[in-house]
CSV table of C-alpha atoms and ligand atoms in Angstrom, one decimal:
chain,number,residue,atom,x,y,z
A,193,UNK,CA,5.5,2.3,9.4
A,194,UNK,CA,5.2,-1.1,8.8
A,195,UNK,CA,5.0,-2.6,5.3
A,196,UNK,CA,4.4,-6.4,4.9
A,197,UNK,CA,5.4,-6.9,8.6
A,198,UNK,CA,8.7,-5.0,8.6
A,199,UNK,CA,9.5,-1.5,9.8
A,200,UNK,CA,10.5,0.7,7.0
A,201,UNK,CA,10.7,4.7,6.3
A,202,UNK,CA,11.2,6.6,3.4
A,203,UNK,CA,14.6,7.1,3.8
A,204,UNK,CA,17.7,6.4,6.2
A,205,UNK,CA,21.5,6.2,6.9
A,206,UNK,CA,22.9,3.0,5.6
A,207,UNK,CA,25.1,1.3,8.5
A,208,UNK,CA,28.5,2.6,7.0
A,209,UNK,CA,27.3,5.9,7.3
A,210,UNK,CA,28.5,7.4,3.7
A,211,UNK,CA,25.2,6.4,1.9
A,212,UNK,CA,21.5,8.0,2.0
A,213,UNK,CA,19.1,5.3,1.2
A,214,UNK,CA,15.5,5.8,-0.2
A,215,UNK,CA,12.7,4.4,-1.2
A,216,UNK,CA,12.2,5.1,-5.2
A,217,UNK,CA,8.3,6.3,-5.2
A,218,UNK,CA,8.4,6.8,-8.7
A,219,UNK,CA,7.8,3.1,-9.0
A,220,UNK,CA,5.3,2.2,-6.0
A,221,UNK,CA,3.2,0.9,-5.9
A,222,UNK,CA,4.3,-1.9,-9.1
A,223,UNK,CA,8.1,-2.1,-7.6
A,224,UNK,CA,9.5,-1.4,-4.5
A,225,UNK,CA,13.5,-0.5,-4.8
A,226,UNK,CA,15.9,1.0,-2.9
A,227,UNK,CA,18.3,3.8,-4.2
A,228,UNK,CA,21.7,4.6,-3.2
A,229,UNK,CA,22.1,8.7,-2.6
A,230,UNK,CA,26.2,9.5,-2.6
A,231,UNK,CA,26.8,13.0,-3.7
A,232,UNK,CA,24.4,16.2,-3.1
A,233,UNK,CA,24.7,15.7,-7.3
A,234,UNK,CA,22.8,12.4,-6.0
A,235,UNK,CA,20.3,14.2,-3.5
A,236,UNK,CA,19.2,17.1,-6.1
A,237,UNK,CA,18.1,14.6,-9.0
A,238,UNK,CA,16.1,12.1,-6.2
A,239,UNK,CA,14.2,15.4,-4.9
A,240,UNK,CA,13.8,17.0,-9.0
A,241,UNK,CA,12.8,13.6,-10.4
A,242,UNK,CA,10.7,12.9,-7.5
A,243,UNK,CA,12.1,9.7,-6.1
A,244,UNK,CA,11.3,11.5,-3.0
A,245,UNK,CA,8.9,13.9,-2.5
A,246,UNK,CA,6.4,15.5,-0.1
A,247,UNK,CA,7.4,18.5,2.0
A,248,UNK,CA,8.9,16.8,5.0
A,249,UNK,CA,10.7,14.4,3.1
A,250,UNK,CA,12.3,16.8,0.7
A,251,UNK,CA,13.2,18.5,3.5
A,252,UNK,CA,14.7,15.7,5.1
A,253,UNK,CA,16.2,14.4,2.1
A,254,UNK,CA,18.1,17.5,1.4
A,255,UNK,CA,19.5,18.1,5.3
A,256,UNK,CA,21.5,14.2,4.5
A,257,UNK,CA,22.3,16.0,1.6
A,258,UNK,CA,24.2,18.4,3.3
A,259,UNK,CA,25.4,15.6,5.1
A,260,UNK,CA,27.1,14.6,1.6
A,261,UNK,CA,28.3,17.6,1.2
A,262,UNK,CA,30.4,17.6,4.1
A,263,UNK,CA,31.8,13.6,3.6
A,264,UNK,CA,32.7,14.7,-0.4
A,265,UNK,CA,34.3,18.3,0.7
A,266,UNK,CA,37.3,18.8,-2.1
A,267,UNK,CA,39.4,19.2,1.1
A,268,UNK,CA,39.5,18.1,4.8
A,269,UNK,CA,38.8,21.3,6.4
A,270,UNK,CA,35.3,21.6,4.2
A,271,UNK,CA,35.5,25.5,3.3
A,272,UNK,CA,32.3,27.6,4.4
A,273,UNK,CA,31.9,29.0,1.2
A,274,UNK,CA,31.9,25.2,-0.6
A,275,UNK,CA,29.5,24.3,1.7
A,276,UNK,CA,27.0,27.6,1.3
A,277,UNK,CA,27.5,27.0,-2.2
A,278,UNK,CA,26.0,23.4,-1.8
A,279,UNK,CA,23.2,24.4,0.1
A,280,UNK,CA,22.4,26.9,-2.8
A,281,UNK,CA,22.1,24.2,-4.9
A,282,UNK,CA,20.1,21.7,-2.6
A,283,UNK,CA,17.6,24.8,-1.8
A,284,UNK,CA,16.9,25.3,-5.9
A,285,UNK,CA,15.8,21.7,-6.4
A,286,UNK,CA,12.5,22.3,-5.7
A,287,UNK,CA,10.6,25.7,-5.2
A,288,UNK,CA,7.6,25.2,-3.2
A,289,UNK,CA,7.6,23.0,-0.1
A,290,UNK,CA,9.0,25.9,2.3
A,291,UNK,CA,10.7,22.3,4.3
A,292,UNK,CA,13.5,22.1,1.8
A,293,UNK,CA,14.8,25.7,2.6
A,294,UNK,CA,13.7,25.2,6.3
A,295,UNK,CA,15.7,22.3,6.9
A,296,UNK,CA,19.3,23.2,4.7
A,297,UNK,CA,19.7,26.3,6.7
A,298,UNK,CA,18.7,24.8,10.1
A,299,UNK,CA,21.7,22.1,8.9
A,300,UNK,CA,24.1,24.3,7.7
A,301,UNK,CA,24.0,27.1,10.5
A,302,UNK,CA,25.0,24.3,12.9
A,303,UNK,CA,27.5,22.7,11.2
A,304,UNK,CA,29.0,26.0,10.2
A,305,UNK,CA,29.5,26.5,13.8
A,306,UNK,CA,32.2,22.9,13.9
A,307,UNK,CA,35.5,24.3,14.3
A,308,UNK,CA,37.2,21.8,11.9
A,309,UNK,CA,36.1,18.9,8.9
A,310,UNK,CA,35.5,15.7,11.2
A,311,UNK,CA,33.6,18.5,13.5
A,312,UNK,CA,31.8,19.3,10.7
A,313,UNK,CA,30.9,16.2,9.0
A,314,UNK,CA,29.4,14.7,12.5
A,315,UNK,CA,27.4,17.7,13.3
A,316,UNK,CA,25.8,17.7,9.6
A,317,UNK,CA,24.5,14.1,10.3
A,318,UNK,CA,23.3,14.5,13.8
A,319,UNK,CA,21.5,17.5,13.0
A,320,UNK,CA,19.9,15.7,9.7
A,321,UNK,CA,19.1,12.6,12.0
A,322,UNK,CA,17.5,15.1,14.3
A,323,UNK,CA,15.3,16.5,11.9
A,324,UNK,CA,14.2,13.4,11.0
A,325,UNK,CA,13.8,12.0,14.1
A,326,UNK,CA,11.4,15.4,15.1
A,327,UNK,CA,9.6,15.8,11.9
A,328,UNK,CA,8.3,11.9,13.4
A,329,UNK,CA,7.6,12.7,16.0
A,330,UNK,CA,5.7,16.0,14.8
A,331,UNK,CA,3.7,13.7,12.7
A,332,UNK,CA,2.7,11.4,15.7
A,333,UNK,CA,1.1,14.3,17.5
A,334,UNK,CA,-0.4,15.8,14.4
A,335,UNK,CA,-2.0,11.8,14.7
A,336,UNK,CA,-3.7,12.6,18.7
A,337,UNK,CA,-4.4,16.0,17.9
A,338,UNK,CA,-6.7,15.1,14.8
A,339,UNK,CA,-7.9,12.2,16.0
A,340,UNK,CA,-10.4,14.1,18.6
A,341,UNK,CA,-11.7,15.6,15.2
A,342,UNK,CA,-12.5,12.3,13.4
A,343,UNK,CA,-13.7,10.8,17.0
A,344,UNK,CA,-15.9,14.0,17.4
A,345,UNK,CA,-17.7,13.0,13.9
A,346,UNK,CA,-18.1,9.0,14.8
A,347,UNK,CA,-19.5,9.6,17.9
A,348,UNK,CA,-21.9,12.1,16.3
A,349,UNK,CA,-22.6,9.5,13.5
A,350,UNK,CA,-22.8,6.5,16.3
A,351,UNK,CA,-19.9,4.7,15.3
A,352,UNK,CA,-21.3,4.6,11.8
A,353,UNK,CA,-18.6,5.0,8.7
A,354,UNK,CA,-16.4,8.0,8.8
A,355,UNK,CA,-16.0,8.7,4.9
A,356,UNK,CA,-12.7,11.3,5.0
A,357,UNK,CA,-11.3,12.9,1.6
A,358,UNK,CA,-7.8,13.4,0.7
A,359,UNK,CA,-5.7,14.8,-2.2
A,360,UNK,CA,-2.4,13.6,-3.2
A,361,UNK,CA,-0.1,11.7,-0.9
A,362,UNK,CA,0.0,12.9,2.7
A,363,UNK,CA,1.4,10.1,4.1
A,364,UNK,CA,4.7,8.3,5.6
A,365,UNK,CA,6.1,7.9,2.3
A,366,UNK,CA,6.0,11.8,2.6
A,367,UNK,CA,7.1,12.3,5.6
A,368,UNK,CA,9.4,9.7,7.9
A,369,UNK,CA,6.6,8.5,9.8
A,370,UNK,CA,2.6,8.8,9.8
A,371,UNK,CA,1.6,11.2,7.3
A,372,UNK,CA,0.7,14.3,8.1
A,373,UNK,CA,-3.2,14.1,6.8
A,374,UNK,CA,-2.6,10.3,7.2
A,375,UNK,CA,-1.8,10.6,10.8
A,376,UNK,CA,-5.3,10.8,11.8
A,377,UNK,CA,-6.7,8.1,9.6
A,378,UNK,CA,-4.1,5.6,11.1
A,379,UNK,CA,-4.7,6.7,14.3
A,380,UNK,CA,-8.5,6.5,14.3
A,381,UNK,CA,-8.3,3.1,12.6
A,382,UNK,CA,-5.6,1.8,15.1
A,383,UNK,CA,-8.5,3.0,18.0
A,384,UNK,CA,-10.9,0.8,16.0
A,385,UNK,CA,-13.0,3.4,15.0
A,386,UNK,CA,-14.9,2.5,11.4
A,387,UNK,CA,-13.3,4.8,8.4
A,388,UNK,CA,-13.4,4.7,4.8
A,389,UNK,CA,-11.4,7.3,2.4
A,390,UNK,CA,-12.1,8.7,-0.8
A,391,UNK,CA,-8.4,9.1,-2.6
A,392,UNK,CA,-7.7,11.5,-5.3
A,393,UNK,CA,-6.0,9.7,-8.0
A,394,UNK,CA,-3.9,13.0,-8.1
A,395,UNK,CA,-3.0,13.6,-12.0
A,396,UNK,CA,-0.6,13.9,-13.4
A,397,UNK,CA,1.7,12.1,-11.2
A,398,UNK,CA,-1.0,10.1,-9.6
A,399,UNK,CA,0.2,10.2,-6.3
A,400,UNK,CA,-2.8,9.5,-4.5
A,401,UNK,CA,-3.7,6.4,-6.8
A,402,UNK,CA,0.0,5.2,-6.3
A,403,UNK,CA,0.8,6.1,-2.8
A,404,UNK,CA,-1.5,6.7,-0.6
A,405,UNK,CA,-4.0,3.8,-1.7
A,406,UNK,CA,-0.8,1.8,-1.1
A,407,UNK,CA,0.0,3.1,1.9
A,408,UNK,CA,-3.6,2.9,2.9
A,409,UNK,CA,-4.0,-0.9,2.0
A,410,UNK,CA,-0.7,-1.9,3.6
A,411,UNK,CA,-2.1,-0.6,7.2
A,412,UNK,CA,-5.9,-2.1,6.4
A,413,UNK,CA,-7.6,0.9,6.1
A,414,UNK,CA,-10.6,0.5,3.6
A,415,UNK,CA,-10.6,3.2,1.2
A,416,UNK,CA,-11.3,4.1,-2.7
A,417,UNK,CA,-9.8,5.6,-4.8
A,418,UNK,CA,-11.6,8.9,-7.2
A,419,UNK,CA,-11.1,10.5,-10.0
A,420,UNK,CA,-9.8,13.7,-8.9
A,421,UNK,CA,-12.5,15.5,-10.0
A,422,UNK,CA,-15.3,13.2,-7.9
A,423,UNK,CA,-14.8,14.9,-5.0
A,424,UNK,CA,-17.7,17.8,-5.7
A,425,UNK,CA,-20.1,14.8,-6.5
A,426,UNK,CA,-20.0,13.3,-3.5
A,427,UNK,CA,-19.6,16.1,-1.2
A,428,UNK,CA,-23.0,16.7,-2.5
A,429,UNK,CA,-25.0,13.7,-2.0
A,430,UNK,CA,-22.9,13.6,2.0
A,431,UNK,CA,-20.4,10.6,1.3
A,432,UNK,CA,-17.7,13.1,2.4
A,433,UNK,CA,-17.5,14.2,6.5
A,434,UNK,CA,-14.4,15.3,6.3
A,435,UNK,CA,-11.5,16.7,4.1
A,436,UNK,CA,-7.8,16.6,5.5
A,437,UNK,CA,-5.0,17.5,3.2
A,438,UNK,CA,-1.7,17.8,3.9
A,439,UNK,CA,1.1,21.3,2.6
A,440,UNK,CA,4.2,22.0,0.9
A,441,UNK,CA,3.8,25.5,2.4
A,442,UNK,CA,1.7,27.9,4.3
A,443,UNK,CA,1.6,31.7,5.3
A,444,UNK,CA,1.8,32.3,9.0
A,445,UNK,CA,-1.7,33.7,7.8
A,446,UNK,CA,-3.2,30.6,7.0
A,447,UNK,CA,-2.9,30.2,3.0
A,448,UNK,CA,-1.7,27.3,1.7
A,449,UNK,CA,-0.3,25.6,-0.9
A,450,UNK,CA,-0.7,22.2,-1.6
A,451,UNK,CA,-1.1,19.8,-4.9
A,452,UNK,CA,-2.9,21.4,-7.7
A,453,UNK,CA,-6.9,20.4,-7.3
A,454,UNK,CA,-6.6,20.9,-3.4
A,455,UNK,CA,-8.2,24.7,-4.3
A,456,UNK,CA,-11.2,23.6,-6.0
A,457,UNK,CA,-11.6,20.8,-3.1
A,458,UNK,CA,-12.2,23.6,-0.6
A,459,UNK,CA,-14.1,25.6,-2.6
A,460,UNK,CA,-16.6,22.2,-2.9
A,461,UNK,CA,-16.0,21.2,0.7
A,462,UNK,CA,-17.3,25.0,1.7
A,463,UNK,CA,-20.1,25.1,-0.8
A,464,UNK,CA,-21.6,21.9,0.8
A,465,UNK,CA,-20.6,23.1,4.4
A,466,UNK,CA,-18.2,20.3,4.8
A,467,UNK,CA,-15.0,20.5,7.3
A,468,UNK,CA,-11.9,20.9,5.5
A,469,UNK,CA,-8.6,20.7,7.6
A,470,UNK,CA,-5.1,20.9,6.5
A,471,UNK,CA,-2.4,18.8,8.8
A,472,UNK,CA,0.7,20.3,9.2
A,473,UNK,CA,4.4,19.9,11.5
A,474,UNK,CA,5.8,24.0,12.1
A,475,UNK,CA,8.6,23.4,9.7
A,476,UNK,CA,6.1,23.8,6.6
A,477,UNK,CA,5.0,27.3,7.8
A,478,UNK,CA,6.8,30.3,6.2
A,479,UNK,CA,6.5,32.6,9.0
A,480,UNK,CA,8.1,35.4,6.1
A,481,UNK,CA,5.0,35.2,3.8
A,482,UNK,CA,1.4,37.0,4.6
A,483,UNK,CA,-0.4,36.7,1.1
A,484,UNK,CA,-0.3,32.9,-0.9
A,485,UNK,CA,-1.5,33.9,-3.7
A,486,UNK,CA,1.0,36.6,-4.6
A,487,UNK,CA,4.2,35.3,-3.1
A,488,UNK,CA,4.3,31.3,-2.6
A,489,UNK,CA,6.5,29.9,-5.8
A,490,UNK,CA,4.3,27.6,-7.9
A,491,UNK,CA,6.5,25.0,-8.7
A,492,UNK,CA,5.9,24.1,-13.0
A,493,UNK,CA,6.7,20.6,-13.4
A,494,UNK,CA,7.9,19.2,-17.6
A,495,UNK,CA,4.5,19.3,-19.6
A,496,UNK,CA,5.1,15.5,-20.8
A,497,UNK,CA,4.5,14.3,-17.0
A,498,UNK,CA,0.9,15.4,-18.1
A,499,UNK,CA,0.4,13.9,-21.9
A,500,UNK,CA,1.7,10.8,-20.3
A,501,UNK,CA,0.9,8.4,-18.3
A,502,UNK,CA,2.2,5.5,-16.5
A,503,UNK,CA,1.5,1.8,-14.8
A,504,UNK,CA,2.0,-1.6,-15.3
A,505,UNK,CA,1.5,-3.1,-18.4
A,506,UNK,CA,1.9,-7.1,-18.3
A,507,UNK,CA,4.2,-7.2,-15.6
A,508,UNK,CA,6.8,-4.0,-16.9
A,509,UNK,CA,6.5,-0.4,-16.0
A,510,UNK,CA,5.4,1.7,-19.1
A,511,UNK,CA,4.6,5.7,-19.7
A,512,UNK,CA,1.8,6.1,-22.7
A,513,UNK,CA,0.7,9.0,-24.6
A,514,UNK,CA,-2.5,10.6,-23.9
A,515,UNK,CA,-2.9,13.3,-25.7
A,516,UNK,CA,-1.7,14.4,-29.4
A,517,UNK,CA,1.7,14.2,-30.0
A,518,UNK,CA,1.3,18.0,-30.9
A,519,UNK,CA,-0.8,19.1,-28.3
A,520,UNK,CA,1.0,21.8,-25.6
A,521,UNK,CA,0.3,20.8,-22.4
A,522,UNK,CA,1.0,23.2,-18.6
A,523,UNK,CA,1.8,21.7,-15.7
A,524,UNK,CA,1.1,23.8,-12.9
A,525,UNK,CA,2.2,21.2,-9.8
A,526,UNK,CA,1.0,23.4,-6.5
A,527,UNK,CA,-2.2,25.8,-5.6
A,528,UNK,CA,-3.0,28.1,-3.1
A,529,UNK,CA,-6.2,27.4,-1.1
A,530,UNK,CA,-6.7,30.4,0.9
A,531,UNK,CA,-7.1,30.8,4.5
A,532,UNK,CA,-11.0,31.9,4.6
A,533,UNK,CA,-11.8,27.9,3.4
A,534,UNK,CA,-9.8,26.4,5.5
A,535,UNK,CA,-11.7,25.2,8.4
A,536,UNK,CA,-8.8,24.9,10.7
A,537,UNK,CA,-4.9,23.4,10.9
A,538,UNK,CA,-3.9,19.9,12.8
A,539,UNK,CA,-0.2,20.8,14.1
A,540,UNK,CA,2.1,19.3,16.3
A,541,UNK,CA,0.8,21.0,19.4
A,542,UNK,CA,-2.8,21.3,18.5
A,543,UNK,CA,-5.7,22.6,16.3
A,544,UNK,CA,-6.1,25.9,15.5
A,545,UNK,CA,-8.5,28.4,13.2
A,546,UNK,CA,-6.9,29.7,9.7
A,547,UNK,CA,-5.8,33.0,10.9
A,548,UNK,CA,-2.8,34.9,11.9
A,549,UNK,CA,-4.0,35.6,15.6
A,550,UNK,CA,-4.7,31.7,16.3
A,551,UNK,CA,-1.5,30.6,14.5
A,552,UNK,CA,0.4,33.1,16.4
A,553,UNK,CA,-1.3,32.3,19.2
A,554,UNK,CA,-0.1,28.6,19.2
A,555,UNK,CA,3.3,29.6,17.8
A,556,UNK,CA,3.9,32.4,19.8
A,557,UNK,CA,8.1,32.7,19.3
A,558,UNK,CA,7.1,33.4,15.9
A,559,UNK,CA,5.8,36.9,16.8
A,560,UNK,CA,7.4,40.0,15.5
A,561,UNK,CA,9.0,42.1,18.8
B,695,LIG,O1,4.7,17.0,-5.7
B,695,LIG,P1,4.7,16.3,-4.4
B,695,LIG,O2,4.3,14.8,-4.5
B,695,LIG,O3,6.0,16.5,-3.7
B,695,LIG,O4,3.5,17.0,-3.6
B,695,LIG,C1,3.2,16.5,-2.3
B,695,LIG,C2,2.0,17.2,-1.8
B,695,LIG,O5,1.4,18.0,-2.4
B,695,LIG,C3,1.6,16.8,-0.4
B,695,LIG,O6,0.3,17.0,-0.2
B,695,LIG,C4,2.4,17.8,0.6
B,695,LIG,O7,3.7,17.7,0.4
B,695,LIG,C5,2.0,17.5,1.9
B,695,LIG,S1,3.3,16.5,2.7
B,695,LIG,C6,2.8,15.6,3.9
């Protein structure tokens, strides 16, 4: 996407091909650097300190890291078992955006397959540039698919305001290219049609406030941003049409788990009969789990991330105390919204209901024989 005129993503292979480099979100939207990954050492702190984040992009992040892994091999014929061994530790960064797993193994089981190192080494990057490469192009057609949805409610409201809701930070800084609940928005402004979106400020990290207003103001898109407890408010008095959210992981039967609050946005959106979609590529599906709530891995984040807070303060990046010094704090970073309140999924190759049959039905490989 473009910011300020140029064409940037989140992350990318430098020239000399030996170094990863990303952008650090930690600092958006106050500073905008670029850090240097080296090491798979390198790759595990960007993805557990959240330089990077958002499911496709910690999935992406960690198939360079394999990458890395291969170019810093101990010896020249990279051992199987070093490189196994890696992967365990890229696959423990983060526990609950399914894309990190997803997209280790789908690296390593080809590279594994390289008869010697240089073998090795060039099929670990061509597999991680394909992943990015698809997970863009996923997020493109996630775009036209959910487009006819937000179309569907100008038309009805003829071509007045389209007032979307979304949590957290669904967007190209999340995922290569687009967004995934962001992939609509651009695509029905880039048609012309007239939207506004209500942001979650997203505590405690603030994505939403950050990121996506960011990302959101850098394309033109007029939105505002919430507190994330707003939402309920104006579902009720019809400033929302529409919620879309993105995932960090969903069953193949149709719960999901996405940034804490996203739960108790459903449970409004359904109370005040209001559409509430969650936009997805196939790689955040875990086609091994059937019930959320018991078995998706709720990722618990350092408590101080919550008694602190963090912005500009004349001109310098500072964190500030919120609460007492003594006060414990939990920080719960995921929930799991389950599949009767979600109204329906914006994939890659179309929309479909919350429910094993229609997921299977538009994923159909994924059947058990
Ligand atoms: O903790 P984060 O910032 O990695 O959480 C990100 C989210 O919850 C996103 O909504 C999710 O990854 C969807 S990605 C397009």
């Amino acid at each position: 996407m473009k910011v300020d005129g140029k064409n940037i993503r989140p992350i990318w292979l430098d020239s000399d091909l030996n170094v990863v480099k990303i952008i650090d979100q930690r600092l958006l939207p106050h500073e905008f650097v670029i850090a240097d990954l080296k090491t798979v050492d390198d790759v595990i702190m960007s993805i557990k300190e959240m330089y990077v984040r958002g499911a496709p992009l910690i999935g992406v992040t960690a198939a360079f890291g394999v990458y890395l892994a291969t170019l810093n091999s101990p010896v020249k014929t990279i051992e199987d078992d070093y490189l196994i061994e890696e992967c365990q530790r890229l696959k423990a960064s983060r526990p609950t955006a399914v894309n990190l797993a997803w997209a280790v193994d789908k690296v390593l089981s080809e590279t594994l397959k390289a008869d010697n190192g240089s073998g090795k080494i060039d099929t670990a990057r061509n597999e991680a540039e394909k992943i990015a490469e698809d997970e863009a192009e996923k997020c493109r057609k996630i775009g036209e698919h959910g487009l006819d949805l937000i179309d569907e409610i100008s038309r009805k409201k003829q071509g007045a305001t389209v007032n979307l809701l979304t949590h957290c930070n669904a967007g190209w800084l999340a995922c290569i290219e687009y967004g995934t609940a962001t992939a609509p928005i651009y695509a029905a402004f880039d048609k012309g049609l007239d939207i506004h979106v209500w942001v979650d400020e997203t505590r405690p990290l603030n994505q939403g406030a950050r990121l996506t207003a960011w990302e959101l103001g850098k394309h033109g898109v007029k939105h505002t941003v919430i507190t994330d407890n707003a939402g309920g408010h104006l579902m009720q008095h019809h400033m929302v049409d529409m919620v879309i959210v993105g995932t960090d992981r969903t069953t193949f039967t149709g719960d999901v788990a996405n940034k804490i609050g996203t739960y108790l946005k459903a449970l409004a959106a359904r109370d005040n009969n209001i559409p509430f979609y969650v936009a997805l590529p196939s790689s955040t599906f875990d086609w091994k789990l059937k019930d959320g709530i018991k078995e998706i891995p709720i990722e618990e984040r350092d408590p101080d991330e919550i008694r602190h807070v963090q912005g500009l303060d004349r001109g310098s990046i500072r964190s500030v105390l919120i609460s007492p010094e003594e006060s414990p704090a939990a920080n719960f970073a995921f929930d799991v919204t389950p599949a009767r309140l979600v109204t329906g999924f914006i994939t890659e190759r179309g929309i479909c209901k919350a429910s094993e049959k229609d997921i299977l039905s538009l994923f159909p490989e994924k059947k058990k024989p």
